[in-house]
Short mmCIF file of C-alpha atoms and ligand atoms in Angstrom, two decimals:
data_model
loop_
_atom_site.label_atom_id
_atom_site.label_comp_id
_atom_site.label_asym_id
_atom_site.label_seq_id
_atom_site.Cartn_x
_atom_site.Cartn_y
_atom_site.Cartn_z
CA MET A 17 115.31 114.23 150.09
CA LEU A 18 112.89 116.32 147.50
CA SER A 19 115.23 117.41 145.20
CA ILE A 20 117.34 114.28 145.31
CA ASN A 21 114.35 112.50 144.13
CA LEU A 22 113.37 115.45 141.13
CA GLN A 23 117.07 114.89 139.96
CA GLU A 24 117.13 111.42 139.59
CA GLU A 25 113.94 111.74 138.14
CA GLN A 26 115.43 113.87 135.25
CA LEU A 27 118.08 112.01 134.88
CA ILE A 28 115.43 108.87 133.70
CA THR A 29 113.60 111.14 130.96
CA LEU A 30 116.95 112.11 130.24
CA PHE A 31 118.46 108.72 129.64
CA GLU A 32 114.98 107.26 127.88
CA ASN A 33 115.38 110.15 125.08
CA ASN A 34 118.98 109.64 124.73
CA PRO A 35 119.64 110.06 121.13
CA GLN A 36 122.77 108.48 122.18
CA LYS A 37 120.79 105.30 121.66
CA ASP A 38 118.77 104.17 118.63
CA ILE A 39 120.66 107.07 115.99
CA PHE A 40 123.02 105.55 114.02
CA HIS A 41 126.57 107.57 114.74
CA HIS A 42 129.93 106.96 116.14
CA ASP A 43 129.56 106.17 119.28
CA ASN A 44 126.67 103.70 119.10
CA GLN A 45 128.34 100.73 116.52
CA GLU A 46 128.04 98.05 119.13
CA GLU A 47 123.89 99.08 119.14
CA TYR A 48 124.30 98.46 115.25
CA LEU A 49 126.29 95.39 114.67
CA ASP A 50 123.75 93.80 117.32
CA ALA A 51 121.13 94.69 115.27
CA ILE A 52 122.07 94.07 111.61
CA GLY A 53 123.35 90.61 113.99
CA LYS A 54 120.65 89.30 115.01
CA VAL A 55 118.11 90.66 111.88
CA THR A 56 120.27 88.79 110.16
CA LEU A 57 119.82 85.71 111.90
CA ALA A 58 116.18 86.14 111.79
CA VAL A 59 116.89 85.96 107.93
CA LYS A 60 118.79 83.06 107.85
CA ARG A 61 115.23 81.14 110.30
CA PHE A 62 113.51 82.17 107.36
CA LEU A 63 115.41 80.21 104.56
CA ASP A 64 115.77 77.60 107.13
CA ASN A 65 111.79 77.53 107.23
CA ASN A 66 111.13 77.57 103.29
CA LYS A 67 110.60 74.03 102.56
CA LYS A 68 107.59 75.38 100.43
CA PRO A 69 106.96 79.07 98.64
CA PHE A 70 104.13 80.27 101.07
CA SER A 71 102.88 78.97 104.00
CA GLY A 72 99.18 79.42 102.41
CA VAL A 73 97.70 81.59 105.32
CA THR A 74 95.14 84.23 104.49
CA PRO A 75 94.11 87.14 106.01
CA ALA A 76 91.98 86.21 108.09
CA GLU A 77 93.91 84.12 109.75
CA LEU A 78 96.87 86.85 110.01
CA ARG A 79 94.40 90.25 110.86
CA PRO A 80 93.61 88.98 114.38
CA LEU A 81 97.23 89.25 115.13
CA PHE A 82 97.29 92.95 114.41
CA ALA A 83 94.95 94.02 116.91
CA LYS A 84 97.31 93.10 119.73
CA VAL A 85 100.15 95.52 118.21
CA ASP A 86 100.18 99.27 120.05
CA PHE A 87 102.63 101.47 118.47
CA ASP A 88 102.57 103.58 121.68
CA LYS A 89 104.25 100.89 123.73
CA PRO A 90 107.45 99.89 122.05
CA LEU A 91 109.13 96.70 122.94
CA PRO A 92 112.20 96.27 124.80
CA ASP A 93 114.66 94.55 122.57
CA TYR A 94 115.23 92.97 119.57
CA ASP A 95 114.70 89.84 119.89
CA SER A 96 110.92 90.61 120.70
CA LEU A 97 111.10 92.67 117.97
CA LEU A 98 111.89 89.89 115.81
CA ASP A 99 109.46 87.73 116.95
CA GLU A 100 106.28 89.38 116.37
CA VAL A 101 108.05 90.35 113.11
CA GLU A 102 108.70 86.43 112.32
CA ASN A 103 104.75 85.76 113.23
CA LEU A 104 103.35 88.72 111.39
CA TYR A 105 105.76 88.66 108.22
CA THR A 106 108.95 85.96 107.43
CA ASN A 107 106.63 83.24 108.87
CA HIS A 108 104.39 83.72 106.02
CA ALA A 109 106.30 85.59 103.49
CA VAL A 110 106.52 84.40 99.82
CA ALA A 111 109.82 83.02 99.31
CA PHE A 112 110.78 84.05 95.67
CA HIS A 113 114.01 82.11 95.96
CA HIS A 114 112.36 78.87 96.04
CA PRO A 115 113.01 76.66 93.29
CA GLU A 116 109.11 75.89 92.91
CA TYR A 117 108.11 79.60 93.04
CA ILE A 118 107.53 80.17 89.01
CA ALA A 119 104.56 82.53 89.42
CA HIS A 120 105.37 86.26 88.47
CA LEU A 121 108.42 88.31 87.26
CA ASN A 122 110.59 87.76 90.31
CA CYS A 123 113.66 86.64 90.73
CA PRO A 124 115.87 84.80 93.52
CA LEU A 125 118.78 87.57 94.56
CA VAL A 126 122.60 87.36 93.98
CA ILE A 127 124.08 88.05 97.56
CA PRO A 128 126.41 90.63 96.27
CA ALA A 129 123.67 92.44 96.02
CA ILE A 130 121.56 92.00 99.44
CA ALA A 131 125.05 93.05 101.33
CA ALA A 132 125.24 96.25 99.14
CA GLU A 133 121.64 96.91 100.51
CA VAL A 134 122.76 97.39 104.17
CA MET A 135 125.18 99.88 103.52
CA ILE A 136 122.89 101.46 100.99
CA SER A 137 120.77 101.71 103.58
CA SER A 138 123.18 102.80 106.89
CA ILE A 139 125.05 105.40 104.89
CA ASN A 140 121.63 106.36 103.07
CA SER A 141 123.28 108.88 100.36
CA SER A 142 120.73 110.52 98.47
CA LEU A 143 121.92 110.80 94.26
CA ASP A 144 119.85 113.58 93.60
CA THR A 145 122.66 115.58 93.86
CA TRP A 146 126.38 115.70 94.22
CA ASP A 147 126.46 117.47 97.58
CA GLN A 148 124.59 114.49 98.70
CA SER A 149 126.27 111.40 97.69
CA ALA A 150 130.04 112.68 96.04
CA GLY A 151 131.49 109.12 94.86
CA GLY A 152 127.77 107.32 94.47
CA THR A 153 126.96 110.06 91.89
CA LEU A 154 129.87 109.14 90.06
CA MET A 155 129.62 104.96 90.65
CA GLU A 156 125.85 105.28 89.24
CA GLN A 157 126.73 107.03 86.09
CA LYS A 158 129.58 104.67 85.25
CA LEU A 159 126.77 102.08 85.34
CA ILE A 160 124.27 103.98 83.51
CA GLU A 161 127.42 104.08 81.20
CA TRP A 162 127.77 100.52 81.08
CA THR A 163 124.01 99.67 80.74
CA CYS A 164 124.21 102.02 77.21
CA LYS A 165 127.29 100.66 75.91
CA GLU A 166 125.47 97.20 76.39
CA ILE A 167 122.36 98.49 75.16
CA GLY A 168 124.47 99.07 71.94
CA PHE A 169 124.23 103.20 72.55
CA GLY A 170 126.99 105.13 71.50
CA ASP A 171 128.34 108.52 73.45
CA LEU A 172 125.17 110.99 73.74
CA SER A 173 123.75 108.24 75.68
CA ASP A 174 122.99 108.56 79.18
CA GLY A 175 120.22 107.52 81.76
CA ILE A 176 118.92 107.57 85.51
CA PHE A 177 118.27 104.89 87.71
CA THR A 178 114.29 104.36 88.66
CA SER A 179 111.96 102.86 90.92
CA GLY A 180 111.44 100.31 88.08
CA GLY A 181 109.79 99.53 84.76
CA THR A 182 106.50 101.82 85.50
CA GLN A 183 108.37 105.21 86.17
CA SER A 184 110.96 103.96 83.10
CA ASN A 185 108.18 103.82 81.16
CA LEU A 186 106.67 106.86 82.30
CA MET A 187 109.53 108.89 81.32
CA GLY A 188 110.33 107.37 78.52
CA LEU A 189 106.31 108.47 77.36
CA LEU A 190 107.10 112.26 78.90
CA LEU A 191 110.15 112.88 76.79
CA ALA A 192 108.13 111.87 73.55
CA ARG A 193 105.23 113.55 74.53
CA ASP A 194 107.26 116.80 75.50
CA HIS A 195 109.83 116.93 72.88
CA TYR A 196 107.05 116.27 70.06
CA ALA A 197 104.67 119.17 71.28
CA PHE A 198 107.91 121.26 70.55
CA LYS A 199 108.97 120.35 67.49
CA LEU A 200 105.48 119.93 66.65
CA LEU A 201 103.12 122.59 67.83
CA ASN A 202 106.49 124.89 69.38
CA HIS A 203 104.71 124.26 72.30
CA ASN A 204 106.90 124.44 75.27
CA ILE A 205 104.64 121.55 78.02
CA LYS A 206 107.27 122.09 81.10
CA GLN A 207 105.88 125.38 81.16
CA ASP A 208 102.76 125.84 79.59
CA GLY A 209 100.75 122.81 80.48
CA LEU A 210 99.12 120.37 77.59
CA PRO A 211 97.94 122.35 74.17
CA ALA A 212 94.64 121.54 73.45
CA GLU A 213 96.21 119.42 70.11
CA ALA A 214 97.75 116.71 73.08
CA SER A 215 94.10 115.22 73.05
CA ARG A 216 95.09 114.10 69.53
CA PHE A 217 98.79 112.43 70.50
CA ARG A 218 98.82 108.90 69.79
CA ILE A 219 101.05 106.42 71.14
CA PHE A 220 101.44 102.37 69.70
CA VAL A 221 101.73 99.41 71.70
CA SER A 222 101.07 96.13 71.41
CA GLU A 223 97.84 94.40 72.83
CA MET A 224 100.23 92.34 74.80
CA ALA A 225 102.48 95.32 76.05
CA HIS A 226 102.44 96.23 80.01
CA PHE A 227 99.38 97.56 81.66
CA SER A 228 101.72 100.74 82.93
CA ILE A 229 101.86 102.32 79.08
CA GLN A 230 98.24 103.30 79.41
CA LYS A 231 98.10 104.17 83.00
CA ASN A 232 101.14 106.43 82.48
CA ALA A 233 99.04 107.87 79.21
CA SER A 234 96.42 108.42 81.65
CA LEU A 235 99.02 110.48 84.15
CA LEU A 236 100.65 112.40 81.33
CA GLY A 237 97.13 113.86 80.58
CA LEU A 238 96.82 112.20 77.31
CA GLY A 239 93.93 109.60 78.33
CA GLU A 240 94.09 105.78 77.86
CA LYS A 241 92.83 106.56 74.48
CA ALA A 242 95.63 107.91 73.33
CA VAL A 243 96.92 104.43 73.44
CA VAL A 244 96.58 102.34 70.10
CA LYS A 245 96.28 98.64 70.69
CA ILE A 246 97.86 96.94 67.95
CA LYS A 247 97.22 93.22 67.18
CA THR A 248 100.03 91.05 68.02
CA ASP A 249 100.99 87.65 66.15
CA ARG A 250 100.71 83.97 66.11
CA SER A 251 103.92 84.39 68.92
CA PHE A 252 102.40 87.35 70.40
CA ARG A 253 104.70 89.68 69.19
CA MET A 254 103.89 92.83 67.80
CA ASN A 255 102.32 92.63 63.91
CA SER A 256 104.82 95.36 61.93
CA VAL A 257 102.31 95.10 59.17
CA LEU A 258 99.10 96.14 61.53
CA LEU A 259 101.49 98.83 63.20
CA GLU A 260 101.86 100.64 59.77
CA ASP A 261 98.27 100.25 59.28
CA ALA A 262 97.28 101.39 62.72
CA ILE A 263 99.56 104.46 62.33
CA LYS A 264 98.26 105.35 58.45
CA GLN A 265 95.08 105.46 60.32
CA GLU A 266 95.36 107.60 62.84
CA ILE A 267 97.39 110.23 60.84
CA ALA A 268 93.95 110.17 58.17
CA LEU A 269 91.83 110.72 61.16
CA GLY A 270 93.92 114.30 61.66
CA ASN A 271 95.10 112.58 64.45
CA ILE A 272 98.96 113.37 65.71
CA PRO A 273 101.42 109.84 66.40
CA ILE A 274 104.39 110.53 68.71
CA ALA A 275 105.41 107.28 70.07
CA ILE A 276 105.94 103.36 69.82
CA VAL A 277 106.33 101.00 72.35
CA GLY A 278 108.35 97.77 71.31
CA THR A 279 107.80 95.28 74.39
CA ALA A 280 110.95 93.17 74.50
CA GLY A 281 109.95 89.76 76.30
CA THR A 282 106.47 90.71 77.23
CA THR A 283 104.88 90.04 81.10
CA ASP A 284 102.78 87.58 79.74
CA PHE A 285 104.55 85.45 77.37
CA GLY A 286 108.24 86.82 77.56
CA ASN A 287 107.71 87.77 73.58
CA ILE A 288 109.91 90.04 71.91
CA ASP A 289 108.41 92.79 69.29
CA PRO A 290 110.01 93.20 65.50
CA LEU A 291 112.53 95.86 67.32
CA GLN A 292 114.35 96.29 63.80
CA GLU A 293 110.95 96.44 62.00
CA ILE A 294 109.53 98.72 64.69
CA GLY A 295 112.88 101.04 64.60
CA ARG A 296 112.88 101.57 61.00
CA LEU A 297 108.88 102.49 60.46
CA SER A 298 109.71 104.93 63.55
CA THR A 299 112.46 106.62 61.63
CA LYS A 300 109.95 106.51 58.35
CA TYR A 301 106.92 108.44 60.46
CA ASP A 302 109.00 110.73 62.50
CA LEU A 303 107.96 108.84 66.14
CA TRP A 304 109.39 108.08 69.34
CA PHE A 305 110.42 104.42 69.65
CA HIS A 306 110.81 103.23 73.74
CA VAL A 307 111.63 99.59 74.58
CA ASP A 308 110.43 98.61 77.15
CA ALA A 309 112.47 95.69 78.27
CA ALA A 310 111.88 95.40 81.97
CA TYR A 311 112.04 91.73 81.59
CA GLY A 312 114.11 90.98 78.70
CA CYS A 313 117.12 93.02 79.80
CA GLY A 314 118.70 90.61 81.00
CA LEU A 315 119.22 89.08 77.14
CA LEU A 316 121.44 92.00 76.81
CA LEU A 317 124.39 89.81 78.91
CA ALA A 318 123.31 86.19 77.65
CA ASN A 319 125.71 85.10 75.12
CA LYS A 320 123.85 82.63 72.61
CA SER A 321 120.50 84.65 73.10
CA ARG A 322 121.75 88.18 73.29
CA LYS A 323 120.59 88.06 69.35
CA LEU A 324 116.67 88.35 70.38
CA ILE A 325 117.08 91.79 71.56
CA ASN A 326 119.31 93.34 68.19
CA GLY A 327 117.43 96.51 67.67
CA ILE A 328 117.21 97.97 70.74
CA GLU A 329 120.03 100.00 69.83
CA LEU A 330 117.69 101.66 67.53
CA ALA A 331 115.47 102.92 70.33
CA HIS A 332 115.60 106.83 71.38
CA SER A 333 114.64 105.25 74.93
CA VAL A 334 115.02 102.18 77.14
CA THR A 335 113.19 100.56 80.41
CA VAL A 336 115.42 98.10 82.03
CA ASP A 337 114.58 96.30 85.35
CA TYR A 338 117.51 95.26 87.03
CA HIS A 339 115.33 94.04 89.74
CA LYS A 340 113.33 91.34 87.67
CA SER A 341 116.36 89.77 85.19
CA PHE A 342 119.59 90.75 87.01
CA PHE A 343 118.55 89.06 90.45
CA GLN A 344 118.82 92.57 92.00
CA PRO A 345 116.29 93.13 94.73
CA VAL A 346 113.91 95.50 94.53
CA SER A 347 114.13 98.31 93.65
CA SER A 348 116.28 98.76 91.32
CA GLY A 349 115.64 99.91 87.40
CA ALA A 350 116.94 102.26 85.04
CA PHE A 351 115.83 104.67 81.92
CA LEU A 352 118.27 105.40 79.15
CA ILE A 353 118.68 107.68 76.25
CA LYS A 354 120.40 107.63 73.41
CA ASP A 355 120.40 111.20 73.26
CA LYS A 356 121.23 112.88 76.62
CA LYS A 357 119.55 116.39 75.17
CA PHE A 358 116.23 115.13 75.53
CA PHE A 359 117.08 115.00 79.50
CA GLY A 360 116.63 119.14 79.00
CA LEU A 361 113.18 118.80 78.49
CA ILE A 362 112.06 117.80 82.45
CA THR A 363 115.13 119.47 84.04
CA HIS A 364 114.14 122.15 86.78
CA HIS A 365 116.06 124.26 88.42
CA ALA A 366 115.32 124.70 92.29
CA ASP A 367 117.32 127.50 93.88
CA TYR A 368 118.14 125.25 96.98
CA LEU A 369 119.48 122.17 95.06
CA ASN A 370 121.03 122.82 91.69
CA PRO A 371 120.35 126.36 91.00
CA LYS A 372 121.19 127.32 87.32
CA ASP A 373 124.37 129.02 88.02
CA HIS A 374 125.67 125.74 89.48
CA ASP A 375 125.92 123.89 85.88
CA HIS A 376 128.56 126.24 85.56
CA ASP A 377 131.14 124.33 88.65
CA GLY A 378 130.66 121.62 86.73
CA LEU A 379 129.22 119.37 89.09
CA PRO A 380 127.18 116.55 88.55
CA ASN A 381 123.42 116.70 89.73
CA GLN A 382 121.42 113.19 88.98
CA VAL A 383 118.30 115.44 89.59
CA ASN A 384 118.49 117.25 86.67
CA LYS A 385 117.50 114.08 84.60
CA SER A 386 115.00 112.16 87.22
CA ILE A 387 111.21 112.90 87.83
CA GLN A 388 112.64 111.61 91.74
CA THR A 389 114.05 114.30 94.15
CA THR A 390 115.38 111.97 97.04
CA ARG A 391 116.86 109.38 95.23
CA ARG A 392 118.10 105.51 97.06
CA PHE A 393 121.37 104.83 95.79
CA ASP A 394 120.09 101.42 94.25
CA ALA A 395 123.27 101.47 91.64
CA LEU A 396 125.10 100.38 94.73
CA LYS A 397 123.43 97.00 94.44
CA LEU A 398 124.27 96.61 90.83
CA TRP A 399 128.37 97.62 91.62
CA PHE A 400 128.43 94.66 94.32
CA THR A 401 127.28 92.35 91.99
CA LEU A 402 129.15 92.79 88.75
CA ARG A 403 132.49 93.28 90.51
CA MET A 404 131.91 90.41 92.56
CA MET A 405 130.31 88.60 89.64
CA GLY A 406 130.92 90.34 86.39
CA LYS A 407 128.66 89.81 83.50
CA GLU A 408 129.61 86.74 81.99
CA LYS A 409 127.86 84.77 85.18
CA LEU A 410 124.82 87.47 85.13
CA GLY A 411 124.43 85.99 81.76
CA GLY A 412 124.56 82.48 82.45
CA TYR A 413 122.15 82.85 84.84
CA PHE A 414 119.72 84.32 82.60
CA GLU A 415 120.88 82.22 79.98
CA THR A 416 120.03 79.13 81.47
CA ILE A 417 116.50 80.21 82.54
CA ILE A 418 116.00 80.77 79.04
CA HIS A 419 116.78 76.43 78.59
CA THR A 420 115.12 75.33 81.23
CA ALA A 421 112.42 76.94 79.85
CA ALA A 422 112.82 75.62 76.56
CA GLN A 423 112.80 71.97 77.75
CA ILE A 424 110.08 72.98 80.11
CA ALA A 425 107.87 73.96 76.72
CA ALA A 426 109.07 70.63 74.79
CA MET A 427 107.29 68.67 78.29
CA LEU A 428 103.85 70.04 78.04
CA GLN A 429 104.15 69.94 74.09
CA ALA A 430 104.40 66.24 74.54
CA ASP A 431 102.15 65.64 77.94
CA PRO A 432 98.46 65.34 75.82
CA ALA A 433 97.05 66.72 78.67
CA PHE A 434 98.31 69.83 78.73
CA GLU A 435 97.67 72.69 76.18
CA LEU A 436 100.78 75.07 75.20
CA MET A 437 100.08 78.37 74.36
CA ASN A 438 103.03 80.45 73.37
CA GLU A 439 106.71 79.78 72.93
CA SER A 440 108.85 82.02 75.00
CA ASP A 441 111.94 83.71 73.66
CA ILE A 442 112.50 84.35 77.14
CA SER A 443 111.11 82.12 80.32
CA ALA A 444 106.98 82.65 80.57
CA LEU A 445 105.07 79.61 79.26
CA VAL A 446 101.53 79.97 79.52
CA PHE A 447 99.36 76.77 79.17
CA ARG A 448 96.35 74.88 80.97
CA TYR A 449 95.69 71.48 82.31
CA ASN A 450 92.86 70.15 79.38
CA PRO A 451 92.84 65.86 80.73
CA ARG A 452 90.31 65.85 77.58
CA ASP A 453 87.62 64.79 79.80
CA GLY A 454 84.67 66.06 77.73
CA GLN A 455 82.82 67.53 80.24
CA ALA A 456 85.25 69.57 82.45
CA ASP A 457 85.04 73.45 82.34
CA LEU A 458 88.66 74.19 81.58
CA CYS A 459 88.68 77.96 83.12
CA ALA A 460 86.67 76.57 86.29
CA MET A 461 89.17 73.92 86.48
CA ASN A 462 91.95 75.95 86.05
CA GLN A 463 91.38 78.46 88.40
CA PHE A 464 90.46 76.20 90.89
CA ILE A 465 94.09 74.29 90.37
CA LYS A 466 95.84 78.00 91.19
CA LYS A 467 93.52 78.73 93.78
CA SER A 468 94.50 75.13 95.71
CA MET A 469 98.15 75.95 94.90
CA PHE A 470 98.42 78.72 96.25
CA ASN A 471 96.50 77.49 99.84
CA GLY A 472 98.52 74.96 100.04
CA GLY A 473 102.17 76.91 99.37
CA GLU A 474 103.98 73.92 98.10
CA ALA A 475 104.83 75.40 94.62
CA LEU A 476 103.44 79.01 93.51
CA VAL A 477 102.68 79.62 89.51
CA ALA A 478 100.46 82.55 88.24
CA GLY A 479 97.24 82.65 85.89
CA THR A 480 96.25 84.84 83.03
CA LYS A 481 93.81 85.34 80.41
CA ILE A 482 93.63 85.21 76.73
CA ASN A 483 90.71 85.68 75.02
CA LYS A 484 88.73 85.40 78.12
CA GLN A 485 89.67 82.22 78.92
CA PHE A 486 91.92 81.84 82.07
CA TYR A 487 95.20 80.17 81.69
CA LEU A 488 98.38 78.84 83.92
CA LYS A 489 101.39 80.68 83.87
CA PHE A 490 104.81 79.51 84.64
CA THR A 491 107.63 82.49 84.83
CA LEU A 492 110.69 81.01 85.30
CA LEU A 493 113.35 83.10 86.47
CA ASN A 494 115.64 80.82 88.96
CA PRO A 495 118.53 79.62 87.50
CA LEU A 496 118.54 77.08 90.39
CA THR A 497 114.77 76.05 89.18
CA THR A 498 115.50 71.96 87.51
CA ILE A 499 113.29 69.84 85.35
CA ASP A 500 112.78 67.85 88.37
CA HIS A 501 111.02 70.88 90.19
CA VAL A 502 108.87 71.32 87.61
CA LYS A 503 107.96 67.24 87.08
CA ASN A 504 107.23 68.01 90.62
CA ILE A 505 104.73 70.67 89.56
CA PHE A 506 103.14 68.81 87.10
CA ASN A 507 102.18 66.30 89.44
CA ILE A 508 100.45 69.22 91.93
CA ILE A 509 98.80 70.79 88.92
CA LYS A 510 97.33 67.23 87.43
CA GLN A 511 96.56 66.18 91.26
CA HIS A 512 94.19 69.42 92.11
CA GLY A 513 92.62 68.97 88.70
CA ASN A 514 91.72 65.51 89.20
CA GLU A 515 90.31 66.56 92.50
CA TYR A 516 87.78 69.08 90.85
CA LEU A 517 87.15 66.70 88.12
CA GLN A 518 86.19 63.83 91.59
CA PHE A 519 84.31 66.85 93.07
CA ASN A 520 82.44 67.71 90.06
CA LYS A 521 80.91 64.14 89.22
CA THR A 522 80.22 63.47 92.39
CA THR A 523 78.36 66.22 92.72
CA THR A 524 76.68 65.71 89.42
CA GLU A 525 76.09 61.94 90.28
CA PHE A 526 74.59 63.40 93.71
CA TRP A 527 71.82 65.89 91.68
CA ARG A 528 71.25 63.01 89.24
CA ASN A 529 69.61 60.57 92.11
C1 PLP B 616 106.85 94.02 85.07
C2 PLP B 616 106.63 95.37 84.16
C3 PLP B 616 106.85 96.41 84.19
C4 PLP B 616 107.01 97.15 85.64
O1 PLP B 616 107.87 97.48 86.14
P1 PLP B 616 107.81 97.71 87.60
O2 PLP B 616 109.19 97.47 88.25
O3 PLP B 616 107.21 96.42 88.30
O4 PLP B 616 107.53 98.92 87.67
C5 PLP B 616 106.94 96.91 82.58
N1 PLP B 616 107.16 96.28 81.38
C6 PLP B 616 106.88 95.13 81.55
C7 PLP B 616 107.28 94.15 80.47
C8 PLP B 616 106.66 94.21 82.79
O5 PLP B 616 107.09 93.32 82.51
#
């Protein structure tokens, strides 16, 4: 009797820890299909619920629900799991696809790219070496070649998929730093670390460049002080006369200019630095020219507006973010260089991965070009997208966005209650509500508007500061956002602005009486 009981117990333990369950493998296809199917339906419920881009939930409201979660007690099935995740997450997640979400640089997604994500995660290739990915390596490489061609780079060009703009910008500055240390000082940073002179390296950017440039300069051991910020002109584009003055001044001070970063589409204004002129200066002073086109890369595919990004082909290296302007899920970016020889600066040979003698078998190991090791097959999303839709359609969506933004800019200009701060080359509009009341603190009022909109969740806009003044910002990245959607947003802004004025009047009168 006793021995039989023991056996049963053993059987039960065996069954509970059965590796046949939970793991993705040949004999467990039913569980796989069931799980993916149920999750897809949960995403459908997310779409059905998105009458507005955000629920307005606060951390204080959500946090108590997390206290009940005990990771030591797994849930019995997917239905319970999805219930939990709906309560904690999807019911409140910000809906980037909603046409009245026009806050940050988050695009809606094209469906082929979402479908590819299922395959990317399930098969889980790692793109560092050929022996962990095979065909995936060649697919990534073909998309890199395609992107280089769209940029206008020649036969020597190359590149690598990255986690996004921050990482791509880091790679640009890393190559610039190591190249000039070698060229000017005959110093190998990869091997010997930073030379003393590195504290005098200088990188030139516009004052409107992305903050990752500074962050990366500090990560690279150059310090934030290495970044020289050049004033922009009235259109928020780098002033190239001031750029040349600054280069000369740094040389006169005994510092060592190494790079200029031009922004093709600033995060705040969507404006493009004068790339041709910067390219000319980079040649004249022998500097690395990096173009940060995290936002502006969508122009590469746009027919009418492509010319705005002309000059990008003069760069030594380029950042693109497919997850901003090619309607791809996060993460998906790339770093491209005009001459592949510079990747040699970062290649590291690990005996277990890409030993030096492997280079002679001709096996393409992408790890030689990346600062990551294990790396997602993000390229498959872009592959699905281009093969299902073609570049014309993608470019057309970007063109639509630019066109809508221009119309909205005209509306903001025509309305005396708004002050528009910029003419965007792409689709970012910075403005504020100013009903010319005479009394109102415009910063406080516009901050109130942004906060009230976020709390209400009906429409989401961003905010930014110029000269210490607070402004509202639209980033249009959804080809489905129409003039009528934006008219509705104007009304919401005015409504909250007027609430603010009313409230202030009442309280002022209260104190007066
Ligand atoms: C968003 C952005 C970045 C950073 O890209 P991530 O993908 O968020 O790392 C860099 N530069 C510009 C101009 C950007 O808009």
